[in-house]
């Protein structure tokens, strides 16, 4: 199948919040911090939303979706940040593909740092790989 990347439709308004200081501090390209909450044990739960409009492109045909089917929340893991670390909740959307001939009827948002089905960020995967390479150690990602 040939990939045909179309531009977002005219007048499309992104549903994600503007870049904020917390999002810049996190430094995870493609998502924006919607809010942060502190749990009873001191862990910080970071609620993320997709900030990269390319996440609306169907992975099968490349056409930009315009109709939301539903939403999903995932819990990807990332590098530790501070003593307690961070717990992520990525609130992403499931889209309907608008290309009639596409074999993929719907899909969830994905970004380069968090590909579809990934449970850890690419930067955590890279850090674990470097640790194994440099220290010849085993890394268990809990």
Coordinates of C-alpha atoms in Angstrom, one line a residue:
X1 CA 0.0 0.0 0.0
X2 CA 1.3 3.5 -0.9
X3 CA 1.4 6.0 2.0
X4 CA -0.3 9.3 1.2
X5 CA 0.3 11.9 3.8
X6 CA -2.3 14.6 3.6
X7 CA -2.3 17.9 5.4
X8 CA -4.6 18.6 8.3
X9 CA -8.0 19.9 7.1
X10 CA -8.4 23.7 6.9
X11 CA -9.6 25.3 10.1
X12 CA -8.5 22.3 12.2
X13 CA -7.8 23.4 15.8
X14 CA -5.5 21.2 17.9
X15 CA -7.1 19.9 21.1
X16 CA -3.9 20.0 23.1
X17 CA -2.8 22.7 25.6
X18 CA -0.1 25.2 24.6
X19 CA 3.5 24.4 25.5
X20 CA 4.0 25.2 29.2
X21 CA 7.0 25.3 31.6
X22 CA 6.2 21.8 33.0
X23 CA 6.1 20.3 29.5
X24 CA 9.5 21.9 28.7
X25 CA 11.0 20.6 31.9
X26 CA 9.7 17.1 31.1
X27 CA 11.3 17.2 27.7
X28 CA 9.3 14.3 26.2
X29 CA 8.7 15.4 22.6
X30 CA 5.2 14.9 21.3
X31 CA 3.3 15.2 24.5
X32 CA 2.2 18.0 26.7
X33 CA 1.7 18.0 30.5
X34 CA -2.0 18.6 31.2
X35 CA -1.6 18.5 35.0
X36 CA 0.5 17.0 37.8
X37 CA -0.8 15.5 41.1
X38 CA 1.1 14.4 44.2
X39 CA 0.1 11.0 45.5
X40 CA 0.0 10.0 49.2
X41 CA 3.4 8.3 48.9
X42 CA 5.0 11.4 47.4
X43 CA 5.0 10.0 43.8
X44 CA 4.1 12.6 41.2
X45 CA 1.5 11.5 38.7
X46 CA 1.9 13.4 35.4
X47 CA -1.1 13.5 33.1
X48 CA -0.1 13.8 29.5
X49 CA -2.0 14.6 26.3
X50 CA -0.7 14.3 22.7
X51 CA 0.8 17.5 21.4
X52 CA 2.1 16.2 18.0
X53 CA -0.5 16.6 15.3
X54 CA 1.3 13.9 13.3
X55 CA -0.1 11.4 15.8
X56 CA -3.5 11.8 14.0
X57 CA -2.0 10.3 10.8
X58 CA -3.2 6.8 10.2
X59 CA -0.2 4.4 10.5
X60 CA -1.5 2.3 7.6
X61 CA -2.4 5.0 4.9
X62 CA -1.0 8.2 6.4
X63 CA -4.3 10.2 6.0
X64 CA -5.0 12.6 8.9
X65 CA -8.0 11.6 10.9
X66 CA -10.6 14.2 11.8
X67 CA -13.1 12.1 13.9
X68 CA -12.4 10.8 17.4
X69 CA -13.7 7.3 18.1
X70 CA -12.9 7.1 21.8
X71 CA -10.1 7.7 24.2
X72 CA -7.6 5.5 26.0
X73 CA -5.2 6.0 28.9
X74 CA -1.8 4.2 29.0
X75 CA 0.9 4.2 31.7
X76 CA 4.2 4.4 30.0
X77 CA 7.4 4.4 32.1
X78 CA 10.2 6.8 31.6
X79 CA 13.6 7.8 33.1
X80 CA 13.5 8.5 36.9
X81 CA 13.1 12.2 37.8
X82 CA 14.0 13.1 41.4
X83 CA 13.9 10.7 44.4
X84 CA 10.3 9.5 44.0
X85 CA 10.2 9.4 40.2
X86 CA 7.2 10.1 38.0
X87 CA 4.1 8.1 37.1
X88 CA 2.7 8.9 33.7
X89 CA -0.9 8.7 32.5
X90 CA -1.1 9.4 28.8
X91 CA -4.6 10.3 27.8
X92 CA -4.7 9.7 24.1
X93 CA -7.4 9.5 21.5
X94 CA -8.5 6.6 19.2
X95 CA -9.3 8.0 15.8
X96 CA -11.4 6.7 12.8
X97 CA -9.4 6.6 9.6
X98 CA -11.3 8.6 7.0
X99 CA -9.8 6.8 4.0
X100 CA -12.4 4.4 2.7
X101 CA -9.9 2.0 1.1
X102 CA -7.7 1.8 4.2
X103 CA -7.6 -1.6 5.9
X104 CA -7.1 0.1 9.3
X105 CA -10.5 1.3 10.5
X106 CA -9.2 3.0 13.7
X107 CA -6.0 3.6 15.5
X108 CA -4.6 5.2 18.7
X109 CA -2.2 8.1 18.8
X110 CA 1.5 7.3 18.8
X111 CA 4.6 9.4 18.8
X112 CA 8.3 8.6 18.1
X113 CA 9.1 8.5 21.9
X114 CA 6.1 6.2 22.5
X115 CA 5.3 4.0 19.5
X116 CA 2.1 2.0 19.5
X117 CA 2.2 -0.8 22.1
X118 CA 5.3 0.5 23.8
X119 CA 5.3 0.4 27.6
X120 CA 8.5 2.4 28.1
X121 CA 9.7 5.5 26.4
X122 CA 12.4 5.3 23.8
X123 CA 14.8 7.4 26.0
X124 CA 14.3 4.8 28.8
X125 CA 15.0 2.0 26.4
X126 CA 18.1 3.8 25.2
X127 CA 19.4 4.4 28.7
X128 CA 18.9 0.8 29.6
X129 CA 20.8 -0.3 26.5
X130 CA 23.7 2.0 27.3
X131 CA 23.9 0.7 30.8
X132 CA 24.0 -2.9 29.6
X133 CA 26.6 -2.0 27.0
X134 CA 28.8 0.1 29.3
X135 CA 28.6 -1.8 32.5
X136 CA 27.8 -5.3 31.2
X137 CA 25.0 -5.4 33.7
X138 CA 21.4 -6.6 33.6
X139 CA 18.7 -4.0 33.8
X140 CA 15.3 -4.9 35.1
X141 CA 12.6 -2.4 34.2
X142 CA 9.8 -2.8 36.7

